[in-house]
Amino acid sequence: MAVQNITMPQLGESVTEGTIEKWLVKPGDTVKKYDPLAEVVTDKVNAEIPSSFEGVITELIAEEGQTLPVGAVVCSIEIAGDSELPPPPPEKKSAVSTAILNAGVQKKQEAPQPVSTPPSAAPKEARKDKVRYSPAVLRLAQEHDIALDQVTGTGEGGRITRKDLLKLIETGNIPTAIAAAPAPSTMQTTAPVQPQQGEKPAAPVQPIQPGDIEIPVTKVRRAIANNMVRSVHEAPHAWMMMEVDVTDLVAYRDSLKSEFKQKEGFNLTYFAFFVKAVAQALKEFPMMNSMWAEDKIIQKHDINISIAVATDDALFVPVIKHADEKSIKGIAKEIHELAIKVRTGKLAMDDIKGGTFTVNNTGAFGSIQSMGIINYPQAAILQVESIVKKPVILPGGMFAARDIVNLCLSLDHRVLDGLVCGKFLNRVKEILENTSKSSTSVY
């Protein structure tokens, strides 16, 4: 008999940690290879941790609600018929797991942990640059008004863990923000404390009035919020919009849609034409298919289009892989299948990995102009707005009703400038305005 560890998997290119939402097994359960062990929430997707072995669950090391880094041990399995791999010595197990796990769940700390950092230990600015808080830690800190900059973490590299905060809450020794006291002789006691430079003021607590409804923030909503805040704070957004005359495209698609649906079993949407045009333009302007990486810019080889799919309470961004190699029919089919997976809760890890550029179909809701938040760490997102009839002046001074759509581009100004973005949008416009029955095949 041998014992093997199951670790937190990599659930996306930029994902560094995951939160155990729910265990699906318990110690003593027999599992087969690829059986789901736990539900995990990250800032990009809800997923399951599959078993890498067949055997019996011996220990659940991570706790529900605990946030762990990629590679941390979450549970152990006793493998039958593998006597060549001996189990680790019992006396070393706790030490090894404590070193690997962010939260040190293998053994309890007997001595109370310090809850404040002396001013001489490290400047506050330095700590903020080094420490990144997990969603679970941020949520507990907000609920119990804990000043995280006054807490010393026991995790790897001084990282503050969920267990650190729970211990403070249990003892009642909760550190709060330190404000300088005014001199007794002054009249400053009612003046509000101004935040330090670079610090965000605390959000005021909104009183609950009769008729108000409190809606708990789900882990998925919290993950979306964290990712959006990170994108806005780290990426300097700039915007560009272009009008496109898609009259011929609309006529072409409308002439095909009934026959196409009957033949293929799914809808031929306008959105498939837009995704195809964007994929083609990305191939011609590869800088648009790039990502910021601090000391370098990474220009991605594969053109993988992320598409936003919303449910009643969440937003998911599945990926159409190698979109430039697919026909309009192939893209339409993949949009249809990914949307079904999202709405039935069957989206897999592989469905959301590897996106390099996002196209959002905001026009489906009737929007005619919007400014999207970039899907971090990508460099741009294109909003396809609603197609509307507008009077247009044609050559010769004649007026006509034409089908017009706005394409709204949000860009990361660290990576992209107006010149390349303008050329890219012009190319997308050219492709769409020349899409017609005589020039374009959907197959």
XYZ file of C-alpha atoms in Angstrom:
443
model
C 0.000 0.000 0.000
C 1.197 3.504 -0.823
C -0.202 6.952 -0.075
C -0.366 9.570 -2.830
C -1.212 13.255 -2.477
C -3.756 15.131 -4.619
C -2.812 18.770 -5.212
C -4.652 21.915 -6.252
C -4.591 21.834 -10.082
C -3.800 24.718 -12.441
C -7.290 25.933 -13.401
C -6.249 28.567 -15.947
C -3.156 30.279 -17.306
C -3.173 33.179 -14.822
C -4.879 31.351 -11.931
C -2.580 30.991 -8.910
C -5.004 29.690 -6.276
C -8.391 28.090 -5.721
C -10.958 27.844 -2.914
C -12.369 24.482 -1.814
C -16.115 25.103 -2.133
C -17.330 21.606 -1.194
C -15.855 18.167 -0.631
C -17.557 15.411 -2.641
C -15.812 12.585 -0.750
C -14.893 11.735 2.855
C -12.134 9.648 4.473
C -12.737 5.961 3.823
C -14.460 6.473 0.469
C -13.221 4.371 -2.444
C -12.659 6.392 -5.629
C -11.716 5.556 -9.182
C -9.336 7.488 -11.393
C -10.927 10.745 -12.659
C -13.750 10.636 -10.078
C -14.522 14.188 -8.813
C -13.160 14.824 -5.323
C -14.079 18.446 -4.597
C -15.696 21.524 -6.095
C -13.291 24.444 -6.491
C -13.909 28.153 -7.123
C -11.316 30.452 -8.714
C -11.506 33.975 -10.117
C -12.184 32.475 -13.558
C -14.250 29.303 -13.261
C -16.040 26.788 -11.045
C -14.485 23.358 -11.513
C -13.957 19.957 -9.916
C -10.705 18.344 -8.751
C -10.485 14.874 -10.336
C -8.729 11.959 -8.704
C -5.418 11.034 -10.301
C -5.487 7.539 -8.764
C -7.757 4.662 -7.802
C -7.843 3.923 -4.091
C -9.254 4.925 -0.699
C -9.373 8.487 0.652
C -7.242 8.562 3.789
C -7.326 12.242 4.759
C -8.939 15.530 3.673
C -6.133 17.986 4.335
C -7.805 21.164 3.042
C -11.010 22.487 4.600
C -14.135 23.742 2.880
C -13.820 27.488 2.328
C -10.022 27.373 2.400
C -8.045 29.095 -0.358
C -4.878 27.288 -1.456
C -2.158 28.006 -4.032
C -1.741 25.850 -7.115
C 0.274 22.747 -6.191
C -0.825 22.671 -2.533
C -1.867 19.266 -1.161
C -5.630 19.004 -0.643
C -6.086 15.323 0.272
C -4.332 11.953 0.308
C -5.297 8.592 -1.217
C -4.094 5.110 -0.313
C -3.258 3.287 -3.524
C -3.792 -0.460 -3.677
C -1.184 -2.753 -5.248
C 1.710 -0.276 -5.289
C 4.047 -1.531 -2.568
C 7.143 -0.022 -4.164
C 6.182 3.481 -3.048
C 6.207 3.532 0.794
C 4.060 6.035 2.665
C 5.912 9.036 4.117
C 7.116 8.710 7.747
C 4.398 9.922 10.145
C 6.726 12.265 11.991
C 7.535 14.162 8.778
C 4.011 14.382 7.377
C 2.871 17.424 9.333
C 6.048 19.360 8.687
C 6.016 18.675 4.973
C 2.336 19.513 4.572
C 2.684 22.660 6.644
C 5.493 23.814 4.371
C 3.486 23.042 1.244
C 0.089 24.318 2.313
C -0.559 28.028 2.400
C -2.778 27.751 5.468
C -0.840 25.123 7.424
C -3.844 22.928 8.185
C -1.911 19.822 9.255
C -1.262 20.973 12.818
C -2.558 23.713 15.044
C -0.250 26.430 16.291
C -0.067 26.189 20.073
C 1.483 29.581 20.674
C -0.691 32.602 19.851
C 0.365 34.377 16.702
C 1.365 38.059 16.849
C -1.364 40.288 15.495
C 0.532 43.471 14.764
C 3.684 44.400 12.974
C 6.014 46.901 14.669
C 6.657 49.989 12.567
C 10.329 49.103 12.315
C 9.662 45.612 10.968
C 8.617 46.600 7.466
C 7.146 49.694 5.873
C 3.423 49.428 5.099
C 4.096 50.175 1.430
C 6.549 47.294 1.187
C 4.049 44.855 2.697
C 1.346 45.883 0.222
C 3.666 45.208 -2.689
C 4.497 41.734 -1.403
C 1.186 40.491 -0.016
C -1.794 39.516 -2.155
C -4.878 38.530 -0.204
C -7.131 35.643 -1.193
C -10.887 36.173 -1.693
C -11.631 34.227 1.514
C -9.267 36.443 3.551
C -10.685 39.656 2.069
C -14.247 38.530 2.800
C -13.508 37.701 6.461
C -11.598 40.955 6.922
C -14.496 42.963 5.546
C -17.120 41.122 7.619
C -15.216 41.562 10.910
C -13.544 44.944 10.239
C -10.024 43.504 10.468
C -7.105 45.722 9.419
C -5.051 43.287 7.321
C -1.985 45.534 7.391
C -1.874 44.980 11.163
C -1.923 41.156 10.910
C 1.136 38.916 10.647
C 0.426 35.844 8.521
C 1.610 32.311 9.200
C 1.415 31.190 5.572
C 4.287 30.819 3.142
C 6.262 34.050 2.837
C 4.223 35.698 5.601
C 0.975 35.298 3.662
C -2.181 35.914 5.711
C -4.439 32.875 5.681
C -8.076 32.263 6.522
C -7.002 30.375 9.666
C -5.042 33.404 10.896
C -8.181 35.536 10.798
C -10.406 32.842 12.340
C -8.000 32.617 15.277
C -8.183 36.390 15.810
C -11.979 36.301 15.603
C -12.195 33.444 18.137
C -9.956 35.245 20.657
C -11.606 38.626 20.078
C -8.174 40.204 19.592
C -9.097 41.907 16.311
C -6.720 44.645 15.097
C -8.380 47.696 13.586
C -6.993 50.514 11.489
C -4.621 52.752 13.432
C -5.429 56.470 13.247
C -3.280 59.238 14.699
C -4.868 60.755 17.811
C -5.286 64.573 17.815
C -3.724 66.741 20.496
C -5.999 67.224 23.535
C -6.048 71.002 23.086
C -7.280 70.935 19.493
C -10.812 70.694 18.101
C -10.111 67.843 15.659
C -12.077 65.073 17.329
C -14.897 65.185 14.790
C -12.762 65.499 11.676
C -12.729 62.377 9.455
C -9.470 60.469 9.216
C -8.009 60.963 5.748
C -6.633 57.845 4.032
C -2.892 57.564 3.510
C -1.609 58.203 0.014
C -2.238 55.078 -2.113
C -4.787 53.678 0.334
C -8.483 53.299 -0.507
C -10.942 54.752 2.017
C -13.109 52.154 3.685
C -16.507 51.749 2.057
C -19.268 53.146 4.278
C -21.662 50.597 5.720
C -25.057 51.138 4.126
C -27.955 51.020 6.618
C -30.715 48.514 5.866
C -34.059 50.262 5.424
C -37.516 48.661 5.552
C -38.149 46.889 2.248
C -34.446 46.503 1.424
C -33.268 43.034 0.450
C -29.834 41.723 1.417
C -28.318 39.491 -1.271
C -25.307 37.431 -0.090
C -22.266 37.718 -2.342
C -21.610 34.279 -3.858
C -18.101 32.987 -4.443
C -18.591 33.292 -8.195
C -19.757 36.917 -7.889
C -16.851 37.679 -5.539
C -14.402 36.128 -8.019
C -15.870 38.212 -10.861
C -15.614 41.349 -8.725
C -11.977 40.679 -7.809
C -10.992 40.059 -11.429
C -12.768 43.206 -12.654
C -11.154 45.356 -9.947
C -7.740 43.925 -10.786
C -8.214 44.671 -14.481
C -9.289 48.276 -13.870
C -6.505 48.930 -11.344
C -3.648 47.339 -13.270
C -4.520 48.000 -16.924
C -4.809 51.627 -18.112
C -7.952 51.409 -20.248
C -8.472 53.394 -23.436
C -11.432 53.176 -25.812
C -12.191 53.388 -29.509
C -15.453 53.008 -31.473
C -16.177 52.511 -35.164
C -19.442 52.365 -37.153
C -19.819 49.507 -39.620
C -22.392 49.149 -42.412
C -23.483 45.502 -42.301
C -26.475 45.761 -44.653
C -25.154 43.086 -47.027
C -24.189 40.795 -44.129
C -27.686 41.067 -42.627
C -29.335 40.246 -45.968
C -26.984 37.275 -46.498
C -27.528 35.816 -43.041
C -31.307 36.315 -43.189
C -31.436 34.462 -46.497
C -29.656 31.458 -44.947
C -30.941 31.226 -41.378
C -34.042 29.037 -41.889
C -32.373 26.511 -44.185
C -29.247 26.502 -41.999
C -31.225 25.801 -38.791
C -33.126 22.968 -40.468
C -29.963 21.419 -41.867
C -27.517 21.913 -38.956
C -29.811 21.936 -35.918
C -28.551 25.222 -34.438
C -28.863 28.917 -35.278
C -26.624 30.845 -37.650
C -26.187 34.016 -35.584
C -24.761 37.378 -36.585
C -22.238 36.924 -33.774
C -20.526 34.041 -35.608
C -19.764 36.398 -38.522
C -18.264 38.965 -36.126
C -16.075 36.406 -34.334
C -14.780 35.124 -37.672
C -13.962 38.660 -38.848
C -12.113 39.412 -35.602
C -10.124 36.171 -35.810
C -9.082 36.981 -39.381
C -8.032 40.526 -38.421
C -6.055 39.252 -35.409
C -4.024 37.077 -37.756
C -3.125 40.178 -39.769
C -2.479 42.342 -36.670
C -0.881 39.913 -34.163
C 0.008 42.704 -31.710
C -3.691 42.804 -30.776
C -3.299 39.189 -29.647
C -0.815 40.078 -26.881
C -0.554 40.195 -23.083
C 1.365 42.367 -20.619
C 3.950 40.457 -18.523
C 5.665 43.232 -16.500
C 9.131 43.184 -18.112
C 7.915 41.976 -21.512
C 4.915 41.754 -23.824
C 3.891 38.244 -24.894
C 2.471 38.009 -28.403
C 0.370 34.832 -28.485
C 0.650 32.479 -31.445
C -2.764 30.817 -31.147
C -5.874 32.894 -31.799
C -8.305 31.803 -29.094
C -11.404 33.980 -28.863
C -13.057 34.314 -25.451
C -16.798 34.976 -25.589
C -18.835 36.296 -22.674
C -21.859 34.166 -21.682
C -24.071 35.443 -18.852
C -26.418 33.594 -16.511
C -28.817 35.195 -14.031
C -26.135 35.683 -11.377
C -22.757 35.101 -13.007
C -20.619 35.721 -16.062
C -18.482 33.074 -17.760
C -15.950 33.483 -20.543
C -15.492 30.208 -22.466
C -12.991 30.061 -25.311
C -13.232 29.211 -29.025
C -9.812 27.678 -29.687
C -8.031 28.394 -33.002
C -10.929 30.525 -34.219
C -8.951 31.657 -37.269
C -8.920 28.049 -38.537
C -12.690 27.554 -38.218
C -15.446 28.348 -40.710
C -18.395 30.574 -39.815
C -20.480 27.404 -39.411
C -17.845 25.891 -37.101
C -17.755 29.040 -34.965
C -21.573 29.168 -34.804
C -21.664 25.553 -33.639
C -19.063 26.155 -30.945
C -20.866 29.283 -29.681
C -24.055 27.200 -29.424
C -22.344 24.329 -27.562
C -20.435 26.572 -25.131
C -23.584 28.534 -24.270
C -25.400 25.277 -23.457
C -22.504 24.149 -21.228
C -22.565 27.436 -19.309
C -26.319 27.408 -18.725
C -26.404 23.742 -17.695
C -23.363 24.041 -15.387
C -21.236 21.658 -17.463
C -18.419 24.014 -18.424
C -15.081 22.190 -18.079
C -11.670 23.596 -17.165
C -10.422 23.208 -20.724
C -13.367 25.280 -22.003
C -12.137 28.452 -20.269
C -8.351 28.139 -20.667
C -6.120 29.850 -23.179
C -8.187 32.876 -24.293
C -6.139 35.578 -26.036
C -8.795 38.148 -27.078
C -12.409 38.651 -25.984
C -15.459 39.452 -28.126
C -18.615 40.364 -26.187
C -22.070 40.289 -27.777
C -23.538 43.249 -25.856
C -25.891 43.933 -28.773
C -27.938 40.901 -27.736
C -29.388 43.085 -24.953
C -30.129 46.029 -27.233
C -27.015 48.015 -26.307
C -25.718 50.411 -28.976
C -22.577 51.665 -27.204
C -20.559 50.397 -24.218
C -17.081 50.401 -22.720
C -16.033 46.905 -21.671
C -13.563 45.999 -18.925
C -10.636 44.035 -20.348
C -10.601 40.314 -19.553
C -7.303 40.277 -17.633
C -4.550 39.425 -18.617
C -5.598 39.958 -22.245
C -4.866 43.313 -23.895
C -8.259 44.119 -25.449
C -11.972 43.352 -25.561
C -14.353 44.139 -28.435
C -18.024 44.884 -27.740
C -20.326 44.057 -30.673
C -23.372 46.286 -30.294
C -26.926 46.011 -31.590
C -27.517 46.263 -35.353
C -29.879 49.202 -35.980
C -31.417 50.867 -39.032
C -30.011 54.344 -39.718
C -30.371 56.862 -42.542
C -27.084 57.023 -44.438
C -25.941 59.353 -47.221
C -24.869 57.237 -50.197
C -22.567 58.269 -53.068
C -24.420 60.815 -55.202
C -26.144 62.419 -52.197
C -29.010 59.921 -51.930
C -30.362 58.796 -48.535
C -31.049 55.160 -47.679
C -31.873 53.081 -44.597
C -28.841 50.928 -43.805
C -28.021 48.336 -41.106
C -25.341 49.876 -38.882
C -23.458 48.364 -35.922
C -21.004 49.993 -33.500
C -17.823 48.109 -32.634
C -16.457 49.355 -29.270
C -12.869 48.414 -28.409
C -11.337 48.624 -24.908
C -7.543 48.360 -24.919
C -4.705 48.053 -22.431
C -2.616 51.145 -23.176
C 0.517 49.481 -21.780
C 0.418 47.046 -24.699
C -1.536 48.759 -27.467
C -1.690 52.232 -29.008
C -4.258 53.991 -31.157
C -2.428 53.352 -34.430
C -2.508 49.544 -34.349
C -5.991 49.513 -32.814
C -7.325 51.831 -35.504
C -5.857 49.676 -38.255
C -7.241 46.544 -36.622
C -10.762 47.966 -36.293
C -10.652 49.252 -39.880
C -9.750 45.752 -41.068
C -12.638 44.200 -39.096
C -14.916 46.849 -40.630
C -13.659 46.056 -44.131
C -14.226 42.314 -43.707
C -17.768 42.790 -42.367
C -18.789 45.348 -45.001
C -17.661 42.956 -47.724
C -19.500 39.922 -46.333
C -22.215 38.919 -48.794
C -23.694 35.985 -50.640
C -21.383 36.487 -53.612
C -18.126 36.758 -51.598
C -18.502 34.706 -48.407
C -19.201 31.065 -47.577
C -20.352 29.958 -44.151
C -18.862 26.468 -44.712
